[in-house]
PDB file of C-alpha atoms in Angstrom:
ATOM      1  CA  MET A1136     -24.127  56.626 -15.917  1.00 70.00           C
ATOM      2  CA  ASP A1137     -25.016  53.058 -15.120  1.00 82.00           C
ATOM      3  CA  ASP A1138     -28.315  51.320 -14.405  1.00 82.00           C
ATOM      4  CA  LYS A1139     -28.507  52.831 -10.891  1.00 88.00           C
ATOM      5  CA  PHE A1140     -26.660  56.180 -10.881  1.00 89.00           C
ATOM      6  CA  LEU A1141     -25.989  59.226 -12.973  1.00 89.00           C
ATOM      7  CA  VAL A1142     -22.915  61.181 -11.864  1.00 92.00           C
ATOM      8  CA  CYS A1143     -22.541  64.784 -13.003  1.00 87.00           C
ATOM      9  CA  GLY A1144     -19.333  66.739 -12.725  1.00 81.00           C
ATOM     10  CA  LEU A1145     -19.768  70.347 -11.633  1.00 72.00           C
ATOM     11  CA  SER A1146     -17.857  73.510 -12.413  1.00 66.00           C
ATOM     12  CA  HIS A1147     -15.231  74.936 -10.086  1.00 61.00           C
ATOM     13  CA  VAL A1148     -17.547  77.871  -9.311  1.00 64.00           C
ATOM     14  CA  GLY A1149     -19.598  77.454  -6.168  1.00 62.00           C
ATOM     15  CA  GLU A1150     -19.797  74.049  -4.543  1.00 70.00           C
ATOM     16  CA  GLY A1151     -17.956  72.148  -7.287  1.00 72.00           C
ATOM     17  CA  GLY A1152     -17.290  68.435  -7.062  1.00 83.00           C
ATOM     18  CA  ALA A1153     -19.743  65.922  -8.508  1.00 89.00           C
ATOM     19  CA  LYS A1154     -23.346  65.014  -7.785  1.00 90.00           C
ATOM     20  CA  VAL A1155     -24.587  61.437  -7.636  1.00 94.00           C
ATOM     21  CA  ILE A1156     -28.178  61.169  -8.809  1.00 92.00           C
ATOM     22  CA  GLU A1157     -30.301  58.082  -8.297  1.00 92.00           C
ATOM     23  CA  ARG A1158     -31.853  57.326 -11.680  1.00 92.00           C
ATOM     24  CA  LYS A1159     -35.011  55.716 -10.276  1.00 93.00           C
ATOM     25  CA  SER A1160     -36.053  58.725  -8.177  1.00 95.00           C
ATOM     26  CA  GLY A1161     -34.116  61.537  -9.848  1.00 92.00           C
ATOM     27  CA  ASN A1162     -32.897  62.642  -6.413  1.00 93.00           C
ATOM     28  CA  ILE A1163     -29.394  63.827  -5.646  1.00 91.00           C
ATOM     29  CA  ILE A1164     -28.208  61.274  -3.105  1.00 93.00           C
ATOM     30  CA  GLU A1165     -24.609  62.368  -2.584  1.00 92.00           C
ATOM     31  CA  THR A1166     -22.042  65.055  -3.317  1.00 89.00           C
ATOM     32  CA  LEU A1167     -18.487  63.931  -4.050  1.00 91.00           C
ATOM     33  CA  PRO A1168     -16.285  66.816  -2.837  1.00 87.00           C
ATOM     34  CA  HIS A1169     -13.175  67.640  -4.856  1.00 83.00           C
ATOM     35  CA  GLU A1170     -11.267  70.046  -2.638  1.00 80.00           C
ATOM     36  CA  PHE A1171      -7.591  69.205  -2.272  1.00 75.00           C
ATOM     37  CA  GLU A1172      -4.965  70.851  -0.130  1.00 74.00           C
ATOM     38  CA  ASN A1173      -2.517  73.046  -2.092  1.00 75.00           C
ATOM     39  CA  ILE A1174      -4.411  72.508  -5.367  1.00 69.00           C
ATOM     40  CA  ARG A1175      -6.529  75.199  -6.970  1.00 69.00           C
ATOM     41  CA  LYS A1176     -10.182  74.192  -7.293  1.00 69.00           C
ATOM     42  CA  LYS A1177     -11.036  72.770 -10.744  1.00 75.00           C
ATOM     43  CA  HIS A1178     -14.172  71.426 -12.364  1.00 80.00           C
ATOM     44  CA  VAL A1179     -14.882  67.713 -12.663  1.00 87.00           C
ATOM     45  CA  ARG A1180     -14.425  67.041 -16.379  1.00 85.00           C
ATOM     46  CA  ARG A1181     -14.840  63.297 -16.690  1.00 89.00           C
ATOM     47  CA  VAL A1182     -16.720  60.600 -14.838  1.00 92.00           C
ATOM     48  CA  ALA A1183     -16.602  56.833 -15.354  1.00 93.00           C
ATOM     49  CA  ILE A1184     -18.574  54.246 -13.406  1.00 92.00           C
ATOM     50  CA  SER A1185     -17.665  50.602 -12.906  1.00 91.00           C
ATOM     51  CA  LYS A1186     -19.541  47.928 -10.992  1.00 88.00           C
ATOM     52  CA  HIS A1187     -17.678  48.816  -7.772  1.00 90.00           C
ATOM     53  CA  PHE A1188     -16.465  52.417  -8.006  1.00 94.00           C
ATOM     54  CA  ILE A1189     -16.887  55.863  -9.506  1.00 95.00           C
ATOM     55  CA  ALA A1190     -13.836  57.495 -11.108  1.00 95.00           C
ATOM     56  CA  THR A1191     -13.680  61.269 -11.531  1.00 93.00           C
ATOM     57  CA  LEU A1192     -11.115  63.489 -13.214  1.00 91.00           C
ATOM     58  CA  CYS A1193     -10.796  66.904 -11.593  1.00 88.00           C
ATOM     59  CA  GLY A1194      -7.964  69.030 -12.932  1.00 82.00           C
ATOM     60  CA  GLN A1195      -4.987  66.712 -12.754  1.00 85.00           C
ATOM     61  CA  MET A1196      -6.451  64.519  -9.993  1.00 88.00           C
ATOM     62  CA  LEU A1197      -7.888  61.075 -10.714  1.00 93.00           C
ATOM     63  CA  CYS A1198     -10.227  60.218  -7.817  1.00 93.00           C
ATOM     64  CA  ILE A1199     -11.758  56.849  -7.038  1.00 96.00           C
ATOM     65  CA  TRP A1200     -14.937  56.685  -4.950  1.00 95.00           C
ATOM     66  CA  ASP A1201     -16.595  53.642  -3.388  1.00 95.00           C
ATOM     67  CA  LYS A1202     -19.917  53.177  -5.157  1.00 93.00           C
ATOM     68  CA  ASN A1203     -21.684  51.890  -2.042  1.00 93.00           C
ATOM     69  CA  THR A1204     -20.401  54.263   0.650  1.00 95.00           C
ATOM     70  CA  MET A1205     -19.638  57.217  -1.678  1.00 94.00           C
ATOM     71  CA  SER A1206     -16.396  57.764   0.222  1.00 94.00           C
ATOM     72  CA  MET A1207     -13.077  58.391  -1.503  1.00 94.00           C
ATOM     73  CA  ILE A1208     -10.996  55.240  -1.832  1.00 96.00           C
ATOM     74  CA  THR A1209      -7.890  56.878  -3.265  1.00 95.00           C
ATOM     75  CA  LYS A1210      -6.646  59.617  -5.569  1.00 93.00           C
ATOM     76  CA  THR A1211      -3.587  60.118  -7.723  1.00 91.00           C
ATOM     77  CA  ASP A1212      -2.027  63.160  -9.334  1.00 89.00           C
ATOM     78  CA  LEU A1213      -1.730  62.614 -13.106  1.00 87.00           C
ATOM     79  CA  GLY A1214       0.548  65.611 -13.586  1.00 82.00           C
ATOM     80  CA  GLU A1215       0.203  68.914 -15.366  1.00 79.00           C
ATOM     81  CA  ARG A1216      -0.426  67.417 -18.810  1.00 75.00           C
ATOM     82  CA  PHE A1217      -3.947  66.575 -17.574  1.00 77.00           C
ATOM     83  CA  LEU A1218      -4.591  69.938 -15.919  1.00 69.00           C
ATOM     84  CA  GLU A1219      -6.522  71.491 -18.820  1.00 66.00           C
ATOM     85  CA  SER A1220      -6.546  68.592 -21.244  1.00 64.00           C
ATOM     86  CA  PHE A1221      -9.360  67.169 -23.294  1.00 79.00           C
ATOM     87  CA  ALA A1222      -9.246  63.779 -21.647  1.00 83.00           C
ATOM     88  CA  ASP A1223     -11.223  60.635 -22.197  1.00 85.00           C
ATOM     89  CA  MET A1224     -11.805  58.062 -19.484  1.00 90.00           C
ATOM     90  CA  GLU A1225     -13.572  54.722 -19.114  1.00 88.00           C
ATOM     91  CA  ALA A1226     -13.854  52.167 -16.311  1.00 90.00           C
ATOM     92  CA  SER A1227     -14.597  48.457 -16.224  1.00 85.00           C
ATOM     93  CA  GLU A1228     -14.546  46.230 -13.140  1.00 86.00           C
ATOM     94  CA  ASN A1229     -11.259  47.321 -11.520  1.00 89.00           C
ATOM     95  CA  LEU A1230      -9.590  49.068 -14.508  1.00 89.00           C
ATOM     96  CA  ILE A1231      -9.557  52.711 -15.544  1.00 91.00           C
ATOM     97  CA  ALA A1232      -8.316  53.833 -18.950  1.00 88.00           C
ATOM     98  CA  ILE A1233      -7.483  57.494 -19.400  1.00 89.00           C
ATOM     99  CA  ALA A1234      -6.027  59.373 -22.334  1.00 84.00           C
ATOM    100  CA  ASN A1235      -5.074  62.972 -22.974  1.00 78.00           C
ATOM    101  CA  LYS A1236      -6.538  63.661 -26.416  1.00 74.00           C
ATOM    102  CA  ASN A1237      -4.990  67.112 -26.825  1.00 66.00           C
ATOM    103  CA  TYR A1238      -1.768  65.933 -28.389  1.00 58.00           C
ATOM    104  CA  ASN A1239      -2.357  62.223 -29.040  1.00 62.00           C
ATOM    105  CA  ASP A1240      -0.452  61.894 -25.811  1.00 74.00           C
ATOM    106  CA  HIS A1241       0.059  58.932 -23.524  1.00 78.00           C
ATOM    107  CA  ILE A1242      -2.617  56.410 -22.614  1.00 83.00           C
ATOM    108  CA  TYR A1243      -2.727  55.038 -19.094  1.00 86.00           C
ATOM    109  CA  ILE A1244      -4.396  51.890 -17.808  1.00 88.00           C
ATOM    110  CA  TRP A1245      -4.817  51.924 -14.013  1.00 91.00           C
ATOM    111  CA  LYS A1246      -5.936  49.061 -11.796  1.00 92.00           C
ATOM    112  CA  LEU A1247      -7.649  49.483  -8.442  1.00 94.00           C
ATOM    113  CA  GLU A1248      -6.405  46.849  -6.000  1.00 94.00           C
ATOM    114  CA  ASP A1249      -8.062  47.245  -2.599  1.00 92.00           C
ATOM    115  CA  THR A1250      -7.338  50.908  -1.839  1.00 94.00           C
ATOM    116  CA  GLN A1251      -4.293  51.224  -4.091  1.00 94.00           C
ATOM    117  CA  LEU A1252      -4.367  52.587  -7.636  1.00 94.00           C
ATOM    118  CA  ASN A1253      -1.573  50.940  -9.641  1.00 94.00           C
ATOM    119  CA  LEU A1254      -0.433  51.796 -13.140  1.00 91.00           C
ATOM    120  CA  VAL A1255      -0.751  48.667 -15.301  1.00 89.00           C
ATOM    121  CA  VAL A1256       0.615  50.131 -18.511  1.00 85.00           C
ATOM    122  CA  GLU A1257       1.472  53.488 -20.019  1.00 84.00           C
ATOM    123  CA  PHE A1258       2.111  53.899 -23.706  1.00 79.00           C
ATOM    124  CA  LYS A1259       2.416  56.728 -26.185  1.00 77.00           C
ATOM    125  CA  ASN A1260      -0.228  57.024 -28.837  1.00 76.00           C
ATOM    126  CA  GLU A1261       1.892  56.997 -31.994  1.00 74.00           C
ATOM    127  CA  SER A1262      -1.118  57.000 -34.320  1.00 72.00           C
ATOM    128  CA  GLN A1263      -2.901  60.058 -35.629  1.00 70.00           C
ATOM    129  CA  VAL A1264      -6.184  58.700 -34.271  1.00 72.00           C
ATOM    130  CA  SER A1265      -7.556  59.609 -30.868  1.00 74.00           C
ATOM    131  CA  PRO A1266      -7.972  56.463 -28.787  1.00 77.00           C
ATOM    132  CA  THR A1267     -11.371  54.896 -28.356  1.00 79.00           C
ATOM    133  CA  PHE A1268     -12.113  52.772 -25.306  1.00 80.00           C
ATOM    134  CA  VAL A1269     -14.352  49.718 -25.609  1.00 78.00           C
ATOM    135  CA  LEU A1270     -15.725  47.501 -22.874  1.00 72.00           C
ATOM    136  CA  ASP A1271     -17.015  43.993 -22.560  1.00 68.00           C
ATOM    137  CA  SER A1272     -17.847  42.033 -19.427  1.00 62.00           C
ATOM    138  CA  ASP A1273     -14.262  41.018 -18.633  1.00 70.00           C
ATOM    139  CA  ARG A1274     -12.015  43.340 -20.600  1.00 75.00           C
ATOM    140  CA  LEU A1275     -11.246  46.946 -21.397  1.00 73.00           C
ATOM    141  CA  GLY A1276      -9.966  47.616 -24.899  1.00 79.00           C
ATOM    142  CA  VAL A1277      -8.117  50.476 -26.559  1.00 81.00           C
ATOM    143  CA  ILE A1278      -8.503  51.131 -30.296  1.00 76.00           C
ATOM    144  CA  LEU A1279      -5.645  53.177 -31.744  1.00 72.00           C
ATOM    145  CA  GLU A1280      -6.218  52.672 -35.452  1.00 69.00           C
ATOM    146  CA  TYR A1281      -9.123  52.596 -37.834  1.00 64.00           C
ATOM    147  CA  ASN A1282      -8.633  48.829 -38.121  1.00 62.00           C
ATOM    148  CA  LEU A1283     -10.722  47.257 -35.348  1.00 59.00           C
ATOM    149  CA  ALA A1284      -8.569  44.136 -35.478  1.00 60.00           C
ATOM    150  CA  SER A1285      -5.852  46.115 -33.701  1.00 67.00           C
ATOM    151  CA  VAL A1286      -7.688  46.468 -30.374  1.00 71.00           C
ATOM    152  CA  LYS A1287      -5.456  46.044 -27.305  1.00 74.00           C
ATOM    153  CA  PHE A1288      -7.418  44.334 -24.514  1.00 76.00           C
ATOM    154  CA  TYR A1289      -6.690  44.337 -20.788  1.00 73.00           C
ATOM    155  CA  ASP A1290      -8.318  41.782 -18.494  1.00 73.00           C
ATOM    156  CA  THR A1291     -10.198  43.119 -15.502  1.00 61.00           C
TER     157      THR A1291
END
């Protein structure tokens, strides 16, 4: 959710995908379809909204949607470890942070450059703490310990 939109992921039963709801009117203004060739239909589990795009996690697919046109910009397959995972995701400006919280697994920071999604960094979460993502106007941070002084920041 941001100041303009609420995006709700739907189950894999029926239409699926995600609905974009205009907060001011409460009307559904768009459906973001999540049907992919050769991939079994899954529910949209996570949504993150930045100033310029909407990111959705559907099964193992990370999808990026243009916030103005509501068209898909790009998608990437995160692999089977994200298929049924309890994932967390956050977006800021042109960055997306995503973590598989099932096994204190890897954390990925992606950067959207034009229509290309590029992996900025991938690292294994060696701590026993699930990562927490924090945002400010120019950075996306990852907290991996109880000590807040150990935040890793990435510039947007």
